[in-house]
Tab-separated table of C-alpha atoms in Angstrom:
chain	number	residue	atom	x	y	z
A	10	MET	CA	80.385	6.655	111.999
A	11	LEU	CA	82.692	9.639	112.067
A	12	LEU	CA	81.455	13.166	111.511
A	13	ALA	CA	83.515	16.299	111.216
A	14	GLY	CA	82.632	19.952	111.150
A	15	GLY	CA	83.968	23.394	111.749
A	16	GLU	CA	81.502	24.042	114.571
A	17	PRO	CA	80.177	22.047	117.535
A	18	PRO	CA	77.082	20.010	116.610
A	19	LEU	CA	74.697	22.245	118.523
A	20	ARG	CA	75.735	25.225	116.366
A	21	LEU	CA	75.308	23.444	113.026
A	22	ASP	CA	72.478	24.395	110.724
A	23	LEU	CA	70.731	20.998	110.670
A	24	ARG	CA	67.299	19.605	111.348
A	25	GLU	CA	66.660	19.767	115.085
A	26	ASP	CA	66.432	15.975	115.524
A	27	LEU	CA	69.781	15.438	113.767
A	28	ARG	CA	71.484	18.260	115.628
A	29	THR	CA	70.448	16.943	119.055
A	30	ARG	CA	71.282	13.309	118.239
A	31	ILE	CA	74.722	14.242	116.946
A	32	GLY	CA	75.184	16.470	119.983
A	33	GLN	CA	74.684	13.465	122.297
A	34	THR	CA	77.695	11.588	120.881
A	35	LEU	CA	81.323	11.875	121.867
A	36	ILE	CA	82.703	15.190	120.629
A	37	TYR	CA	86.393	15.995	120.292
A	38	GLU	CA	88.050	19.232	119.336
A	39	ILE	CA	91.232	18.605	117.388
A	40	GLN	CA	93.921	21.260	117.592
A	41	ALA	CA	97.090	21.578	115.564
A	42	LEU	CA	100.372	20.791	117.320
A	43	SER	CA	102.742	23.611	118.173
A	44	ASP	CA	106.355	23.442	116.983
A	45	GLU	CA	107.430	22.356	120.464
A	46	GLU	CA	104.876	19.524	120.439
A	47	LYS	CA	105.977	18.456	116.958
A	48	ALA	CA	109.615	18.444	118.116
A	49	ALA	CA	108.694	16.338	121.145
A	50	ALA	CA	106.788	13.878	118.924
A	51	LEU	CA	109.748	13.612	116.543
A	52	ARG	CA	112.207	13.060	119.395
A	53	ARG	CA	109.943	10.412	120.939
A	54	HIS	CA	109.594	8.671	117.557
A	55	ALA	CA	113.387	8.709	117.103
A	56	ILE	CA	113.912	7.224	120.567
A	57	GLU	CA	111.348	4.489	119.857
A	58	ARG	CA	113.270	3.621	116.681
A	59	GLY	CA	116.547	3.544	118.642
A	60	MET	CA	117.977	6.587	116.876
A	61	LEU	CA	120.624	8.566	118.706
A	62	MET	CA	120.868	11.966	117.097
A	63	ASP	CA	121.767	15.556	117.781
A	64	PRO	CA	118.787	17.761	118.789
A	65	GLY	CA	119.794	20.071	115.926
A	66	VAL	CA	118.495	17.462	113.479
A	67	VAL	CA	114.920	17.895	114.749
A	68	HIS	CA	115.299	21.671	114.822
A	69	TYR	CA	116.556	21.733	111.218
A	70	LEU	CA	113.795	19.408	110.065
A	71	LEU	CA	111.153	21.658	111.617
A	72	ARG	CA	112.656	24.773	110.044
A	73	HIS	CA	113.308	23.389	106.562
A	74	GLY	CA	110.963	20.426	106.149
A	75	ARG	CA	107.290	20.279	105.357
A	76	ARG	CA	105.136	21.409	108.267
A	77	ASP	CA	102.709	18.480	108.582
A	78	LEU	CA	103.528	15.737	111.075
A	79	PRO	CA	103.149	12.789	108.654
A	80	SER	CA	105.745	14.352	106.313
A	81	LEU	CA	108.083	15.113	109.210
A	82	MET	CA	107.790	11.525	110.497
A	83	ALA	CA	108.368	10.156	106.989
A	84	MET	CA	111.565	12.186	106.651
A	85	LEU	CA	112.727	10.975	110.070
A	86	ASN	CA	112.054	7.382	108.972
A	87	SER	CA	114.015	8.028	105.759
A	88	LEU	CA	116.883	9.415	107.822
A	89	ASP	CA	116.891	6.310	109.980
A	90	ARG	CA	116.809	4.013	106.948
A	91	ALA	CA	119.593	5.930	105.167
A	92	SER	CA	121.657	5.945	108.336
A	93	LEU	CA	121.416	2.173	108.630
A	94	GLU	CA	122.005	1.524	104.913
A	95	GLN	CA	125.034	3.823	104.710
A	96	LYS	CA	126.328	2.882	108.176
A	97	ARG	CA	126.433	6.579	109.094
A	98	PRO	CA	124.996	8.239	112.172
A	99	PRO	CA	121.755	10.241	111.659
A	100	THR	CA	123.474	13.623	111.423
A	101	LEU	CA	122.513	17.007	110.035
A	102	PRO	CA	124.657	16.548	106.874
A	103	LEU	CA	122.877	13.253	106.108
A	104	LEU	CA	119.484	14.896	106.684
A	105	ARG	CA	120.435	17.728	104.315
A	106	GLU	CA	121.411	15.185	101.646
A	107	LEU	CA	118.096	13.382	102.027
A	108	MET	CA	116.087	16.590	101.936
A	109	GLN	CA	117.949	17.760	98.831
A	110	THR	CA	117.339	14.425	97.120
A	111	SER	CA	113.680	14.566	98.099
A	112	PHE	CA	113.423	18.145	96.800
A	113	ASP	CA	115.063	17.163	93.513
A	114	LEU	CA	112.632	14.237	93.101
A	115	ASP	CA	109.639	16.503	93.828
A	116	LYS	CA	110.741	18.884	91.053
A	117	GLN	CA	110.758	16.110	88.404
């Protein structure tokens, strides 16, 4: 069972027996990644896929792409796929093309 809340279990407004039982389980605080951590995750993902690319690609993606990590990873995967299909290196111009195409598709 997975429970989520905006406060630690002991601060929740619940029946006392529920609050203490939930409070005895494993509790994790999830924090959003900083831009530096997102960049590191993207670079690591690119390396795992065997992509050799300019660091400016990650920087551009963080500045102009969607901010959530799943969307950033999806765009990186699309860049890798397009690079292989078109036999072009994963460069900033190719990323711009993909992002423009993606933007155009979102508008339809």
